[in-house]
XYZ file of C-alpha atoms in Angstrom:
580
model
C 170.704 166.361 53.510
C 167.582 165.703 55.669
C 165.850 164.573 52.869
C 168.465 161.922 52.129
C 168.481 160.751 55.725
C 164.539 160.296 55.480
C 164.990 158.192 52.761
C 167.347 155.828 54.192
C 165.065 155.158 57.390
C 162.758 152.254 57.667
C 159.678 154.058 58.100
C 157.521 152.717 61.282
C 160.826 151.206 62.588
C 163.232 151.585 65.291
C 166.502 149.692 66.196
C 167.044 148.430 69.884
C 167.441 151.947 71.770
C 164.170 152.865 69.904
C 165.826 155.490 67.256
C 164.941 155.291 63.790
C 166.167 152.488 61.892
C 168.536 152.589 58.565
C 168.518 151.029 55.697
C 171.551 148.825 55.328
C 172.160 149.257 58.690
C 169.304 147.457 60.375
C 167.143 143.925 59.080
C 168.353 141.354 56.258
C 169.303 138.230 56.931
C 172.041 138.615 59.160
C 169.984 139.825 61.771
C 167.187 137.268 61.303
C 170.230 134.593 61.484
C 170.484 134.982 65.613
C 166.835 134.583 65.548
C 167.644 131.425 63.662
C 170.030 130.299 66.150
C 167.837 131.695 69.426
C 165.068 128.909 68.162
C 167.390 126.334 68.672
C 167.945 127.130 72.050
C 164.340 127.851 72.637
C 162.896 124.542 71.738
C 165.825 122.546 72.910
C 164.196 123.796 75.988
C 160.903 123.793 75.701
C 160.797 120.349 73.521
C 163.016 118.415 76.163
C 160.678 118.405 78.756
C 157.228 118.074 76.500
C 158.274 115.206 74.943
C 158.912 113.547 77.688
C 156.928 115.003 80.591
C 153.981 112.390 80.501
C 156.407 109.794 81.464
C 157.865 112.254 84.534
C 154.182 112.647 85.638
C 153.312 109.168 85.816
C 156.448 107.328 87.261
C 157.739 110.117 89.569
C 154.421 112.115 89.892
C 152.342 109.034 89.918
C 149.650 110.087 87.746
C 147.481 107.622 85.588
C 148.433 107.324 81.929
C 145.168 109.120 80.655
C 145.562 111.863 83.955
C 149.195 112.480 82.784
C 148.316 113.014 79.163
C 145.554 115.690 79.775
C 147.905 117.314 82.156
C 150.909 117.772 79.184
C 148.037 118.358 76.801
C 146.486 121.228 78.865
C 150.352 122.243 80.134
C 151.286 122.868 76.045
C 147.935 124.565 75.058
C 148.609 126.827 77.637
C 151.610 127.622 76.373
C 150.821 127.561 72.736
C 147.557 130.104 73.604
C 149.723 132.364 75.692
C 151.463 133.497 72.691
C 148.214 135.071 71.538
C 149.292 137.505 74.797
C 152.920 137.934 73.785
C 151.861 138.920 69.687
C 149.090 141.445 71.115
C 151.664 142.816 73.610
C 154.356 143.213 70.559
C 151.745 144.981 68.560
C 150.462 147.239 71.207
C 152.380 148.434 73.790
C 156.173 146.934 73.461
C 158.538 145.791 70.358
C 159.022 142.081 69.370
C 162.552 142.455 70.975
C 161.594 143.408 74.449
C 158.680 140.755 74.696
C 161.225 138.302 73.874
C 163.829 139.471 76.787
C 161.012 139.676 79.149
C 159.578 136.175 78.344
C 162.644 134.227 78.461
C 163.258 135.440 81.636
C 160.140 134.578 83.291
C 160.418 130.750 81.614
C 163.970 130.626 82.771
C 161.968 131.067 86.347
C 159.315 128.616 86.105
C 162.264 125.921 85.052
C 164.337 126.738 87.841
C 161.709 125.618 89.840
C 161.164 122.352 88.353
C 164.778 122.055 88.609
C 164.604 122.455 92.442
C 162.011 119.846 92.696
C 163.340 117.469 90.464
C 166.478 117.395 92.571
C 164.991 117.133 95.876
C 163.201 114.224 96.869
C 161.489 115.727 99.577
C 159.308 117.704 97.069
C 158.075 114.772 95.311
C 155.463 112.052 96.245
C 157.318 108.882 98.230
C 158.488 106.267 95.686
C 155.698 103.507 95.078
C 156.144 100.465 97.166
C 154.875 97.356 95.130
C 152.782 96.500 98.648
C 150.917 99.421 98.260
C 147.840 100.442 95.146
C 147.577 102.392 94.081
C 150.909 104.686 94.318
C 150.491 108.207 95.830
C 150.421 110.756 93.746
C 151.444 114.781 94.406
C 149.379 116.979 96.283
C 149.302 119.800 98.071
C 152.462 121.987 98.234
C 154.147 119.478 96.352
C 151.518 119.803 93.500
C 151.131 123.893 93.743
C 154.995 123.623 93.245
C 154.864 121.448 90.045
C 152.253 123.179 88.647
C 153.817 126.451 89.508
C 156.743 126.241 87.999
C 155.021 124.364 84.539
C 152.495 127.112 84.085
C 155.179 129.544 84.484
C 157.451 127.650 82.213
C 154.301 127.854 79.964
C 153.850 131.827 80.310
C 157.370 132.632 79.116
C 157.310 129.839 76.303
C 154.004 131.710 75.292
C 155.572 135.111 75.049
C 158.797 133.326 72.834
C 156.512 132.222 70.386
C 154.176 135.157 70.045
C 157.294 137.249 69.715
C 160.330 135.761 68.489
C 158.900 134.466 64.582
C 157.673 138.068 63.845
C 160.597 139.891 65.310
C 162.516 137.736 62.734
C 160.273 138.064 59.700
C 160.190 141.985 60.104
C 163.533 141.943 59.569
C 163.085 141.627 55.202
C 161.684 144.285 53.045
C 158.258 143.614 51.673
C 158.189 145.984 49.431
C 160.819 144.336 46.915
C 160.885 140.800 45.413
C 164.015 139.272 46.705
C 162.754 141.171 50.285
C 159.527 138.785 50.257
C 161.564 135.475 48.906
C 164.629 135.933 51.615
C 161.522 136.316 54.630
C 159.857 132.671 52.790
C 163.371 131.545 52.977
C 163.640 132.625 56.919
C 160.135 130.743 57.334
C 161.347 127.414 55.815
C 165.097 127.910 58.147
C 163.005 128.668 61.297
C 161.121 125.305 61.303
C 164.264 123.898 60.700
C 165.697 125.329 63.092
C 163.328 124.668 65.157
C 163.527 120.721 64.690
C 167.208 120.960 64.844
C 166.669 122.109 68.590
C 163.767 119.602 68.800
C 166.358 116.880 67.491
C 168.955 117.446 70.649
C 165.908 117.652 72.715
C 164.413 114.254 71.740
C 167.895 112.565 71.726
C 170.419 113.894 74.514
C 168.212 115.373 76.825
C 165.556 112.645 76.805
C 168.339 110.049 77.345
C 169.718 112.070 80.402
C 166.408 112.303 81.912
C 165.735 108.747 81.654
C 169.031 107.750 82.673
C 170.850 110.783 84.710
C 167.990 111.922 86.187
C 165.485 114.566 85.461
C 167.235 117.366 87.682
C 169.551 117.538 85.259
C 167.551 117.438 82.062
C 165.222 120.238 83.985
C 168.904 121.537 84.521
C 169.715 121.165 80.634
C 166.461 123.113 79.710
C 167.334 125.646 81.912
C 170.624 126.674 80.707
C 169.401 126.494 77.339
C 167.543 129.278 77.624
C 169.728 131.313 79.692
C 171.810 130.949 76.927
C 169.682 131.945 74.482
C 169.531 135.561 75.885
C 172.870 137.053 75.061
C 172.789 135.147 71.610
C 169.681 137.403 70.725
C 171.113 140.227 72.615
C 174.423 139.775 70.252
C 172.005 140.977 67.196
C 170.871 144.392 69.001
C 173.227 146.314 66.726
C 171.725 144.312 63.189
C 167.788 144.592 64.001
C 164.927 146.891 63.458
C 161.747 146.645 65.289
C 158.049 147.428 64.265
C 156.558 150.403 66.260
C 153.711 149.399 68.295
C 150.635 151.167 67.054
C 148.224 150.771 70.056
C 145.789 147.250 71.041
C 144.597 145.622 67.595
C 141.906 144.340 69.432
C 140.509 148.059 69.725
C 140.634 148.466 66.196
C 138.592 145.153 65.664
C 136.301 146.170 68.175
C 135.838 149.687 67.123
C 134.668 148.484 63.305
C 132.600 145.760 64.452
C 130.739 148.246 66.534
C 130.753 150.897 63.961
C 129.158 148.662 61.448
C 126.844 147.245 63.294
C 125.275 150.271 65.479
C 126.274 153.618 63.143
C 122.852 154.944 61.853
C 121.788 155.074 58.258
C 123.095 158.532 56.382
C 120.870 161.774 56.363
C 118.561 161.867 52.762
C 120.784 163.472 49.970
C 124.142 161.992 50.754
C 125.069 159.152 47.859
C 127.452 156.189 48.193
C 129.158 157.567 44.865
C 131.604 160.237 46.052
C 129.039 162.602 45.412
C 127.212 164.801 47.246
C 123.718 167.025 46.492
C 123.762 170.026 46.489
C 121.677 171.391 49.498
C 122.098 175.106 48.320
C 123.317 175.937 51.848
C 122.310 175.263 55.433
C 118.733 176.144 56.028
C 117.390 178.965 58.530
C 116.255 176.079 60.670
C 119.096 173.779 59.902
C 120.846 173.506 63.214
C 124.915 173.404 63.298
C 125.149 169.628 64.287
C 123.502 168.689 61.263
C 125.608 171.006 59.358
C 128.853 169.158 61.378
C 126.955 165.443 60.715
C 126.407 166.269 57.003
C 130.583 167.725 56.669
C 131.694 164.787 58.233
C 129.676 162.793 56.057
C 130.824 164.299 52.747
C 134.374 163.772 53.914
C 133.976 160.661 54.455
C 132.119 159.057 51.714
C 135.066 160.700 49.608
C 137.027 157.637 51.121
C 134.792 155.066 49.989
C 136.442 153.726 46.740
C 139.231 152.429 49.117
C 136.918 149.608 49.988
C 136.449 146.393 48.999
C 133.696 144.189 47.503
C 134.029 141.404 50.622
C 132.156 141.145 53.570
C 130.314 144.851 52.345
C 128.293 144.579 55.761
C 131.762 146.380 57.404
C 131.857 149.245 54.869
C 128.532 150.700 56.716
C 131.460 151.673 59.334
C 132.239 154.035 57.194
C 129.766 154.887 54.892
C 127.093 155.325 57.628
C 127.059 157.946 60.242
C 128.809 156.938 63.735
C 126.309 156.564 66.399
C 129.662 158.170 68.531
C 132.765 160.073 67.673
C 134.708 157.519 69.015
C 133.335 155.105 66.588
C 134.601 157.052 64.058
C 136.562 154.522 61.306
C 138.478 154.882 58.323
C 138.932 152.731 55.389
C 142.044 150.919 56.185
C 140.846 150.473 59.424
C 137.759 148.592 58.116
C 139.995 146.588 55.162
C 142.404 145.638 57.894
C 139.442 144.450 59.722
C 138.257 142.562 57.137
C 141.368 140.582 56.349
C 141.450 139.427 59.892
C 138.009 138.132 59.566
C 138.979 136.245 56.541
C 141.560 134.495 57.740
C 139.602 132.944 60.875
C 138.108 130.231 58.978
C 141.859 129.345 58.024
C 142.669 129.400 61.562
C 140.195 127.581 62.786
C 140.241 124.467 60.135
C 144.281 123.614 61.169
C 143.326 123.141 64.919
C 142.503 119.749 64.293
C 145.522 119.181 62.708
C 147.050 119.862 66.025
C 144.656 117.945 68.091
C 146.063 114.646 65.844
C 149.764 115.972 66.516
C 149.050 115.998 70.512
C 148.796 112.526 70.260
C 152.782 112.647 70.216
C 153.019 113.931 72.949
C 150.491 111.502 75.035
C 149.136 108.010 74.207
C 151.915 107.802 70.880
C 154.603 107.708 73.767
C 152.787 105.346 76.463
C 152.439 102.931 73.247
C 156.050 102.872 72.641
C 156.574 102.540 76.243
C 154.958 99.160 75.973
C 156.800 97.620 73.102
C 160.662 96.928 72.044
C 162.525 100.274 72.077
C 165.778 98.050 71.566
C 167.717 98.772 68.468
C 170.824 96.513 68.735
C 172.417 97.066 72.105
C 171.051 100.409 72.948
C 167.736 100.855 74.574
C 166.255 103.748 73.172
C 163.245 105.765 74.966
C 160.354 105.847 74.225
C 160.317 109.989 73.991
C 162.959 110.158 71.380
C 160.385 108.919 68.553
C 160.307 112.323 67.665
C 163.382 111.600 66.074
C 162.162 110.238 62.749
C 160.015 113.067 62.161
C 162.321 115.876 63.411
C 164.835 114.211 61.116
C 162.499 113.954 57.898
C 161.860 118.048 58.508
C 165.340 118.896 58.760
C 166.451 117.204 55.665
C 162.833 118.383 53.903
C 162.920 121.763 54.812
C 166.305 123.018 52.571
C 165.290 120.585 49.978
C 162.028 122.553 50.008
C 163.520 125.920 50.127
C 166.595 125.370 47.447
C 164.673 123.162 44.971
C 160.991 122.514 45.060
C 159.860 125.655 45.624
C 162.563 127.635 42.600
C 161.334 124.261 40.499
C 157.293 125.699 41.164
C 158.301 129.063 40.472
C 159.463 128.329 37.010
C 156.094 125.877 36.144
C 154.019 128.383 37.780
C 155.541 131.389 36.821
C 154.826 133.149 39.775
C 156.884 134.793 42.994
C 155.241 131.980 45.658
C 155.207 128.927 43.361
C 153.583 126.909 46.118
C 151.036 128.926 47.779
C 150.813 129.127 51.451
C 146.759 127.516 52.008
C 148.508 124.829 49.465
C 150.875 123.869 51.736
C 148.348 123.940 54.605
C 146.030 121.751 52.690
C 148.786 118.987 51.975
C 149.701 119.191 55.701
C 146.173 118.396 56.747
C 145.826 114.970 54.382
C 148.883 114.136 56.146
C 146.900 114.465 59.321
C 144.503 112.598 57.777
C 146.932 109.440 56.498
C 148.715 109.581 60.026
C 145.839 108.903 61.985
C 144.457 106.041 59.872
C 148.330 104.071 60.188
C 147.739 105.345 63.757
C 144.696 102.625 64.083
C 146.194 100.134 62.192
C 149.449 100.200 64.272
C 147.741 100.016 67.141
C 145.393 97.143 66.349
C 148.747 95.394 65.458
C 150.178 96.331 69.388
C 147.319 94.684 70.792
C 146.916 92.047 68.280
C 150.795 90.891 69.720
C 150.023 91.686 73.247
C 146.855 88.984 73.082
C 148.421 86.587 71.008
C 151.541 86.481 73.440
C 149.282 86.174 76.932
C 150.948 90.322 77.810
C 147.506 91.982 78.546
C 148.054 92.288 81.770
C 151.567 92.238 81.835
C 153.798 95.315 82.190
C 156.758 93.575 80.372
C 157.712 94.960 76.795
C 155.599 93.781 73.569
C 158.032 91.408 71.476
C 157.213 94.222 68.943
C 159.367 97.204 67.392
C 158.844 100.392 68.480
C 159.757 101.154 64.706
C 156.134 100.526 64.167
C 155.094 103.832 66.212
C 157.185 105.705 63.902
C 154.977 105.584 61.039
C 152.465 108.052 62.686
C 155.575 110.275 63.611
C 156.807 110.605 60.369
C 153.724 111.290 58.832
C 152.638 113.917 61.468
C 155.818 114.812 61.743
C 155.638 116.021 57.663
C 152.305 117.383 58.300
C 153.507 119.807 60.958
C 156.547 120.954 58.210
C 154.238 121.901 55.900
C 151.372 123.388 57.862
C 153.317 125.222 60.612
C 155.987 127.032 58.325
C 152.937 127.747 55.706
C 150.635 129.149 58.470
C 153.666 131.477 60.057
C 154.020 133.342 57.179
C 150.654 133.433 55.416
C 149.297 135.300 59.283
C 152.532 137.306 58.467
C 152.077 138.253 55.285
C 148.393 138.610 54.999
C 147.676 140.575 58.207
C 148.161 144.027 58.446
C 151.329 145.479 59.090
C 149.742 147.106 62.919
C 148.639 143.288 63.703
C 151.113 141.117 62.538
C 152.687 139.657 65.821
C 148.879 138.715 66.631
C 148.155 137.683 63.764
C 151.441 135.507 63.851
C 150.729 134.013 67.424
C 147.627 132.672 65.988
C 149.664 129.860 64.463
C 150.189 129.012 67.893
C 146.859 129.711 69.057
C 145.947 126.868 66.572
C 148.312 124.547 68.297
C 147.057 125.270 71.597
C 143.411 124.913 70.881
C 144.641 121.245 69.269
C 146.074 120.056 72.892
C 142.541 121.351 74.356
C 140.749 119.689 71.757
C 142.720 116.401 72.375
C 141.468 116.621 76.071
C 138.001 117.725 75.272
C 137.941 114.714 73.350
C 139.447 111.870 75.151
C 136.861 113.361 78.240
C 133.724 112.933 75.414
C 134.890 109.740 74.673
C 135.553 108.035 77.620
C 131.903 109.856 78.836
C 130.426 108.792 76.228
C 131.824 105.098 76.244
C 131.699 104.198 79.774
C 128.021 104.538 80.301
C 126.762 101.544 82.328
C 128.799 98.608 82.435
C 130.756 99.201 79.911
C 134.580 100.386 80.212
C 135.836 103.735 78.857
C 137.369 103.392 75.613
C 140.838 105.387 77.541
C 140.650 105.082 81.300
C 142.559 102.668 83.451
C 146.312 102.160 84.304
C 146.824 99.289 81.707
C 146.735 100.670 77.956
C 146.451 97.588 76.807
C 143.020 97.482 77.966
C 142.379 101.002 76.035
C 140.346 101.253 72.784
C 142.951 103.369 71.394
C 142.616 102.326 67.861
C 138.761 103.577 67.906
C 140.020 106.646 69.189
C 142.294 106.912 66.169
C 139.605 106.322 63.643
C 137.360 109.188 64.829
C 140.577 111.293 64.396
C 140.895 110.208 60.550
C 137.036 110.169 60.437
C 137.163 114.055 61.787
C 140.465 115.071 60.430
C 138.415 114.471 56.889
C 135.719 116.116 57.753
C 137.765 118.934 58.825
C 139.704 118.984 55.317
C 136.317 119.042 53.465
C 135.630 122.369 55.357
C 139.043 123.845 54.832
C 138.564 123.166 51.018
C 135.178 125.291 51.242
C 137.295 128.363 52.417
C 140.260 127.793 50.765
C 139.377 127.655 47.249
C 137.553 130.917 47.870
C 140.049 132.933 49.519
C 141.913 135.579 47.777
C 145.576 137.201 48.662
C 145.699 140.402 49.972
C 148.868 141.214 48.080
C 148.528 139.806 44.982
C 144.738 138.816 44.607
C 145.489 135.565 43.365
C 142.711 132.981 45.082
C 144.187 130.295 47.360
């Protein structure tokens, strides 16, 4: 009977009052559904205010245009980086579930704050009087509160993500075929869900804001993710969690060291799982070379479970530790290893996310200067978003229901469409974007001269519909890059590191917004020498060079693809050692 029991456990993990989890009791896709739905909520709330906080810095915190867009860049890679804290947590010390609990929480905090001092006028800087220039802007108390409650916001939005996509992708069996296609399925669903809570965001919320005030879109956001908590807490009963194995980061550290300081192996000990005969210990053998030479033998038995790449880490364990705490084992090493391959993925989709920043900033201070009229409604300039949240949610089932079966069949194998393949078409998406990016722009300005508007704060007599191109097309790159990163982390990391691993499609996103600053600071150092003006500095952005900006995006976004190529085409799946 116990036997019987054993087998129908999920081995490694427990359900929500940490007891062993059953089979056909806990995971599937009914439990990864409230995740489904808790993403809506999530980045209704988070979404709401990103996409339109650089217009709430600069007209009520009376920033400059290019202050207000570092500040929402740095505000979101914050955020986005964070999550790196919330995976490592969920690996470590806590489960996926109770990260999640604890993080909405503390960003339910930070947006009651910036609820408070949305409503009350005595937190914010005076209104500008048209008398007076240049406006005053927040400081002191008033800014510590802002900021505050932001980076707060940010520190709960940062645990969500590193916690909430691999508490929902755990939920599948990897061990079966239709277990690995219903978690690709939940990958393709959470990135639509995600835009379907990015949709309301950009649309209802944004409108409110602009037109109700932002107390009450703060207030939106905030009851958003209140409500979010008893919706997850409703799937308690349906979920299994991953036991947390202790800090991945030791075991990273521990190899690293191991390979790098362990000492060579006594004379006589081969790297073939063989071992010469010494014909006993010696009279003047001493017993910790007797102990150094057993612990060798044992472990060079273990060598055939390593791999041919990156050898250099096998000397972990085919050498001798310097220190019993350095002590490794194979898997250790291989697990190791995989995380070192997948860095140069990692790193070669952040400036992907540099070029989708740009949605967030300068795309919506150009549509604030041009005709967001469509008929008789007005429509702001922070629901552009639209077009490409839109294109995602009607892509993403089409995706899921008939291109990827369709590549299945002409392939004729389980992924079809492999996940660095759908990175790689997301990043000449990047690259496309950011040339109609250029072009767009040199159109804005073209109208803004030929009308006499330089200086003029009244709209362009030009569509905002012109913006959307870059939207739509970063918009599609984002579909297929995020959802392909999320579960190629997932699936390729080791099962002890996989909320890490996870967060570092996030981590990717965040070091994108800090890029973006980085660079406009370069730039405008770089361009403003002498008499000369900064290519993106001033209050007027139609005095900005923002269509040179744009083509040293597509001029590095190409660059960038050229070196994801190199790695790509070399990199070979854990699981099924197919190359990428």
């Amino acid at each position: 009977m116990e036997e019987g029991q054993e087998l129908e456990r999920w081995e490694g993990y427990v359900d929500w009052r940490n007891k062993p989890a059953v089979r056909k009791k806990h995971g599937g896709m009914l439990a990864a559904s409230f995740v489904l739905v808790v993403e809506i909520l999530e980045n209704l709330a988070f979404l709401a205010n990103a996409s339109n906080l650089v217009t709430y810095l600069m007209n009520f915190m009376h920033f400059s245009p290019s202050k207000s867009a570092t500040d929402v860049t740095n505000f979101m890679g914050t955020a986005f980086l964070l999550a790196l804290l919330g995976g490592f947590l969920s690996d470590a010390f806590f489960t996926s579930y109770v990260i999640y609990l604890i993080s909405a929480v503390i960003e339910f905090l930070g947006l009651i704050i910036l609820t408070i001092q949305a409503k009350k006028p005595s937190l914010k800087p005076p209104p500008c009087n048209p008398l007076d220039s240049p406006c005053q802007s927040v400081t002191g108390s008033q800014a510590a509160m802002l900021f505050g409650g932001l980076y707060l916001t940010a520190l709960g939005i940062g645990g969500i993500k590193g916690s909430l996509v691999p508490h929902g992708a755990e939920q599948f069996d990897e061990n079966t075929v239709q277990g690995r296609k219903a978690r690709s399925t939940f990958f393709n669903y959470f990135v639509f869900c995600l835009s379907c809570g990015g949709l309301i965001a950009v649309t209802f919320v944004v409108w409110v804001e602009d037109n109700k005030g932002w107390q009450w879109g703060f207030g939106i956001s905030t009851i958003a993710i209140l409500l979010s908590i008893p919706v997850f807490l409703g799937g308690s009963s349906l979920y299994r969690s991953k036991i947390p194995t202790g800090s991945p980061l030791t075991t990273i550290a521990k190899v690293l060291a191991a390979a790098t300081f362990s000492r060579r192996t006594p004379q006589g000990i081969t790297n073939t799982n063989a071992v010469i005969d010494y014909g006993g210990p010696s009279p003047a053998e001493s017993k910790t070379e007797t102990y150094f030479k057993e612990e060798i033998t044992q472990t060079i038995t273990k060598t055939n479970n390593l791999s041919n790449d990156l050898t250099f880490l096998n000397r972990a364990v085919e050498r001798q530790p310097i220190n019993k705490f350095l002590h490794c084992t194979a898997e250790e090493v291989e697990d190791v290893k995989v995380v070192l391959k997948v860095i140069p993925i990692f790193l070669s989709t952040i400036m992907l996310n540099c070029c989708l920043a740009q949605l967030s900033t300068f795309s919506v201070e150009q549509a604030a200067t041009m005709d967001t009229r469509v008929g008789s409604l007005t429509v702001p300039p922070a629901s552009l978003p639209i077009f490409p949240v839109t294109f995602t949610m009607l892509l993403a089932p089409v995706y899921d229901h008939v291109i990827l079966p369709f590549a299945r069949r002409i392939t004729k194998t389980e992924m079809g469409i492999t996940h660095l393949q759908r990175i790689g078409t997301g990043l000449v998406l990047s690259i496309i974007a950011m040339a109609v990016a250029a072009v767009v722009e040199v159109k804005r300005k073209r109208v803004a001269t030929h009308e006499g508007l330089l200086d003029s704060t009244e709209p362009l007599p030009i569509s905002f519909f012109w913006i959307a191109l870059q939207y739509l097309f970063l918009g599609s790159a984002d579909l297929f890059t995020l959802a392909g990163l999320l579960e190629f982390f997932f699936s390729e990391a080791p099962a002890k590191m996989r909320s890490l691993a996870t967060s570092l499609s996030w981590a990717s996103l965040a070091l994108g917004y800090y890029l973006s600053s980085v660079l406009v600071q370069i730039v405008n150092s770089a361009t403003g020498k002498g008499s000369h003006q900064p290519w993106l500095k001033g209050s007027n952005l139609n005095h900005y060079h923002l269509e040179r900006f744009y083509w040293l995006m597509c001029v590095l976004s190409a660059v960038n693809y050229l070196h994801f190529l190199f790695w790509a085409i070399r990199y070979r799946y854990i699981k099924s050692g197919t190359k990428g």
